[in-house]
Amino acid sequence: MSKVKIGIIGTGYIGNVHGRIYSADDRAEVAALYDIVPEKAERTARSIGGRVCASREELLDNCDAVLVCTPNRTHREIATAAVEAGKHVFCEKPFAIGIDDAKALFETAKASKGIFQVGHNRRFAPVYSTLKSLLSEDAAHSAHIKMNRGELKNPVWTGDVSVTGGFLYETTIHLFDMIRYQFGEVSELAAYGSQHEYPELDEFSVIFKFANGSHCTFASSSDASWHFPFERIEVFCHHRTIMTEEMERILDSRGMDANFTTSTFHMAEKEERWGYKQEDAAFINSILTGEPPLVGAEDGFKSVELVESVYNAIRTGERVRF
Ligand SMILES: NC(=O)c1ccc[n+]([C@@H]2O[C@H](COP(=O)([O-])OP(=O)(O)OC[C@H]3O[C@@H](n4cnc5c(N)ncnc54)[C@H](O)[C@@H]3O)[C@@H](O)[C@H]2O)c1
């Protein structure tokens, strides 16, 4: 069987993470690289191989599947061009910026014969797949969630709204996708936001209600220090608390005597602990089998819809109902 030829657009941090993973996957070949800064693609080629392309068109002519690993605002346009060229597409998060772009890309992806996967890697992280399997045997009543960052200074563009679309698009969106994955569709939300350190809303408190009747509180701060765990989901079930700590471990406390069991993943390498290796393998599986991806274009669209709904709720002071 011939290998799936991978083309990477944007060979910065995450482009290299995926590139390294695919260079070790027997079913894939890193075939083509393109970056608007050619030296970056050349550096990647020296470490993992691949043809350095002088244009996006040249890249599209030399691969079967495209990884969109460029800054947030470019995703819609680049992913659209890749779908229209008949390629399978893996689009890093966020799917798009703004509801109009998200709708347009969703429509394009729906019409595609290829696979379209979105880079919400956390769905594949062992901590979160374990949580999903625990919740499949016990219903969540409510949850308490946080998704913080220490700063918006590194990389420099993380504090630039013209690049990110806003803090919620850059960081928080990962757990917005996660709450849908764990608790199902959101039926209603109320949100508050404020601005302290950066020239944008940088601190958020949101209450989500889900279609299944459960609900959660959700805090997200952009300047909270990198205090461990900067992301955590605590779920409360019948005489039971299940708590994640970043992607390091998950604690499960059942009954009334406060005992708990811990599953820890800290010995796994980061690419596996954070789910990158599994999401990349899943993309190739879907290409080879036609099986729909675990995180598709509709999930990408809905994560953008949640971000925009939270910004709208803050702007108007009104609850958003879905
Ligand atoms: N899923 C995750 O955990 C995760 C982690 C990091 C980044 N990301 C996402 O991946 C994307 C890239 O982030 P990064 O940290 O790798 O950024 P980065 O700045 O390290 O890399 C981006 C690369 O894209 C190149 N580039 C910019 N515009 C381009 C264009 N129009 N065509 C071709 N190349 C272009 C830049 O020169 C740079 O090399 C962002 O959208 C970010 O949100 C996701």
Short mmCIF file of C-alpha atoms and ligand atoms in Angstrom, two decimals, residues 9-16 18 34-37 40 56 68-75 77-78 92-94 119-122 155 157 169-170 174 274 276 279, ligand 1:
data_model
loop_
_atom_site.label_atom_id
_atom_site.label_comp_id
_atom_site.label_asym_id
_atom_site.label_seq_id
_atom_site.Cartn_x
_atom_site.Cartn_y
_atom_site.Cartn_z
CA ILE A 9 1.78 24.41 5.57
CA GLY A 10 3.41 26.41 8.36
CA THR A 11 6.54 24.74 9.74
CA GLY A 12 6.69 26.48 13.12
CA TYR A 13 6.20 24.84 16.50
CA ILE A 14 3.15 22.64 15.89
CA GLY A 15 3.99 21.92 12.23
CA ASN A 16 7.23 20.34 13.47
CA HIS A 18 3.15 16.76 13.59
CA TYR A 34 5.73 25.23 2.74
CA ASP A 35 6.26 28.24 4.99
CA ILE A 36 6.15 31.93 4.08
CA VAL A 37 9.57 32.07 5.73
CA LYS A 40 11.82 27.55 8.42
CA ARG A 56 1.34 26.69 -1.67
CA VAL A 68 -2.75 23.56 8.19
CA CYS A 69 -0.31 24.69 10.90
CA THR A 70 -0.27 28.45 10.32
CA PRO A 71 -1.53 31.20 12.68
CA ASN A 72 -5.26 31.23 13.51
CA ARG A 73 -6.56 33.85 11.08
CA THR A 74 -5.12 32.08 8.04
CA HIS A 75 -6.83 28.73 8.69
CA GLU A 77 -8.40 30.50 3.57
CA ILE A 78 -5.65 27.86 3.53
CA GLU A 92 -5.11 23.09 13.57
CA LYS A 93 -7.39 24.78 16.07
CA PRO A 94 -9.14 27.18 15.93
CA GLY A 119 -6.65 19.76 15.81
CA HIS A 120 -8.46 19.42 19.13
CA ASN A 121 -5.74 17.05 20.34
CA ARG A 122 -7.07 16.84 23.89
CA PRO A 155 5.01 33.17 21.48
CA TRP A 157 1.60 36.71 18.73
CA TYR A 169 -9.78 31.31 20.33
CA GLU A 170 -6.18 30.78 21.32
CA HIS A 174 -9.61 23.53 23.60
CA TRP A 274 -1.21 15.43 24.95
CA TYR A 276 -0.83 14.50 19.30
CA GLU A 279 -4.73 12.32 16.63
N1 LIG B 1 -3.36 21.85 19.16
C1 LIG B 1 -2.42 22.41 19.88
O1 LIG B 1 -2.13 21.97 20.99
C2 LIG B 1 -1.66 23.58 19.33
C3 LIG B 1 -0.43 23.92 19.91
C4 LIG B 1 0.26 25.00 19.35
C5 LIG B 1 -0.29 25.70 18.29
N2 LIG B 1 -1.51 25.36 17.80
C6 LIG B 1 -2.11 26.12 16.69
O2 LIG B 1 -1.30 25.92 15.53
C7 LIG B 1 -1.16 27.12 14.79
C8 LIG B 1 0.31 27.46 14.67
O3 LIG B 1 0.87 27.68 15.94
P1 LIG B 1 2.46 27.58 16.22
O4 LIG B 1 2.62 27.65 17.68
O5 LIG B 1 3.03 26.44 15.48
O6 LIG B 1 2.94 28.96 15.57
P2 LIG B 1 4.36 29.31 14.98
O7 LIG B 1 4.42 30.79 14.91
O8 LIG B 1 5.44 28.57 15.71
O9 LIG B 1 4.30 28.71 13.49
C9 LIG B 1 3.49 29.21 12.47
C10 LIG B 1 4.25 29.10 11.14
O10 LIG B 1 3.39 29.47 10.07
C11 LIG B 1 4.15 30.28 9.13
N3 LIG B 1 3.16 31.04 8.36
C12 LIG B 1 2.47 32.15 8.75
N4 LIG B 1 1.59 32.52 7.79
C13 LIG B 1 1.74 31.61 6.78
C14 LIG B 1 1.10 31.45 5.51
N5 LIG B 1 0.14 32.27 5.10
N6 LIG B 1 1.51 30.42 4.72
C15 LIG B 1 2.50 29.57 5.12
N7 LIG B 1 3.14 29.68 6.30
C16 LIG B 1 2.75 30.68 7.13
C17 LIG B 1 5.07 31.08 10.01
O11 LIG B 1 6.19 31.58 9.29
C18 LIG B 1 5.47 30.05 11.08
O12 LIG B 1 6.61 29.31 10.70
C19 LIG B 1 -1.98 28.17 15.56
O13 LIG B 1 -3.23 28.29 14.96
C20 LIG B 1 -2.10 27.61 16.96
O14 LIG B 1 -3.29 28.01 17.60
C21 LIG B 1 -2.18 24.30 18.28
#
